[in-house]
């Protein structure tokens, strides 16, 4: 299939392009588009045939449900049986934005979206291109991240081209995404509100509104558990290379990573180092990639997936990576790093 590539830099001026994209969604085709988290792979969320094409393009396991993206609370109301009071409060504070909420689904939501579950995950993105696409398509848009299943999520249109060219009808280039990590998934359908996936809205943000929010126990770095959110059980965001996360204080971290790097290089392996801005000058070697600054961990979130993809392009055999503190957005960063590394972590 020929994949059309369009670039949107001025929404007001580019009505024709957005209409073309929306007409493809209405015709049951798949269109990749920018959101404030990562690029999404979108299709008409009420059409089973259209949604099937998303699973096919990504190679996504059928038991992993999708998030529906809406442009308004009116659109949300058609998709759910009820909206609890706490959900309204979250919507008021965090929508549009990187918070996905679970609701009891209404009849019109196809089973393929929820992988047969009785709950449906929904969010309202804040990216103007995403909102405009949903509005013009006049339907909720199902959209997982626009990467091949298992690969790092795309934060630039070029990443989507790498994974999806020839497999989908259109890619909308809207520049680099903002947050750089996926949305937070929050379950409000049970007695205690649970975060099923940490993301752009932090635990600390949510606790200001709902003090009783907890992290789902299935989120630990252990690999043996029964996940409540099917997505928890898969290896995700993974580079081609083997990856190890190093945790400890700054001094021992740098020493241990350099030592390991020399050891691997002596075996003839190509080593890549994924480090924080503050430590960059303390490492030696060709393939030192900075993921962002610990002073502002949002920069790490923003640059992380791009850094991992760049290491893949360098044909690295093993990536040695610094960990970050697990507060604020650090929780989501460590969740992605540990998944990318398949749980491989050295504590110093
Ligand atoms: P992605 O679309 O790749 O960002 O992943 C969506 C995430 O939301 C996955 O981890 C899914 O397992 C999770 N998810 C979607 N719908 C549900 C649901 N109804 N119940 C629990 N988790 C869900
Ligand atoms: Mg994904």
Short mmCIF file of C-alpha atoms in Angstrom, two decimals, residues 60 63-65 185 187 194-198 215-237 335 339:
data_model
loop_
_atom_site.label_atom_id
_atom_site.label_comp_id
_atom_site.label_asym_id
_atom_site.label_seq_id
_atom_site.Cartn_x
_atom_site.Cartn_y
_atom_site.Cartn_z
CA UNK A 60 -0.29 -6.31 18.08
CA UNK A 63 -5.75 -9.61 23.73
CA UNK A 64 -4.25 -6.13 24.26
CA UNK A 65 -7.10 -3.57 24.26
CA UNK A 185 -3.97 4.70 32.56
CA UNK A 187 -8.91 2.60 36.66
CA UNK A 194 -5.54 2.29 40.52
CA UNK A 195 -2.85 3.43 38.11
CA UNK A 196 -2.46 0.58 35.62
CA UNK A 197 0.26 2.37 33.67
CA UNK A 198 2.31 5.37 34.84
CA UNK A 215 -0.13 1.99 41.83
CA UNK A 216 -1.36 -1.39 40.57
CA UNK A 217 0.67 -4.18 42.22
CA UNK A 218 1.22 -5.72 38.77
CA UNK A 219 3.53 -2.83 37.91
CA UNK A 220 6.58 -4.04 39.88
CA UNK A 221 9.66 -5.07 37.92
CA UNK A 222 8.89 -8.72 38.65
CA UNK A 223 7.76 -10.59 35.58
CA UNK A 224 5.46 -13.08 37.30
CA UNK A 225 2.00 -11.68 37.95
CA UNK A 226 -1.52 -11.66 36.65
CA UNK A 227 -1.85 -8.31 34.97
CA UNK A 228 -5.03 -6.34 35.26
CA UNK A 229 -4.09 -4.32 32.22
CA UNK A 230 -3.22 -6.78 29.45
CA UNK A 231 -0.50 -4.42 28.15
CA UNK A 232 1.53 -4.95 31.32
CA UNK A 233 2.55 -8.43 30.39
CA UNK A 234 4.38 -7.80 27.13
CA UNK A 235 7.99 -6.77 26.54
CA UNK A 236 7.67 -3.26 25.20
CA UNK A 237 9.65 -0.33 23.93
CA UNK A 335 8.61 1.74 33.89
CA UNK A 339 10.32 -2.93 30.10
#
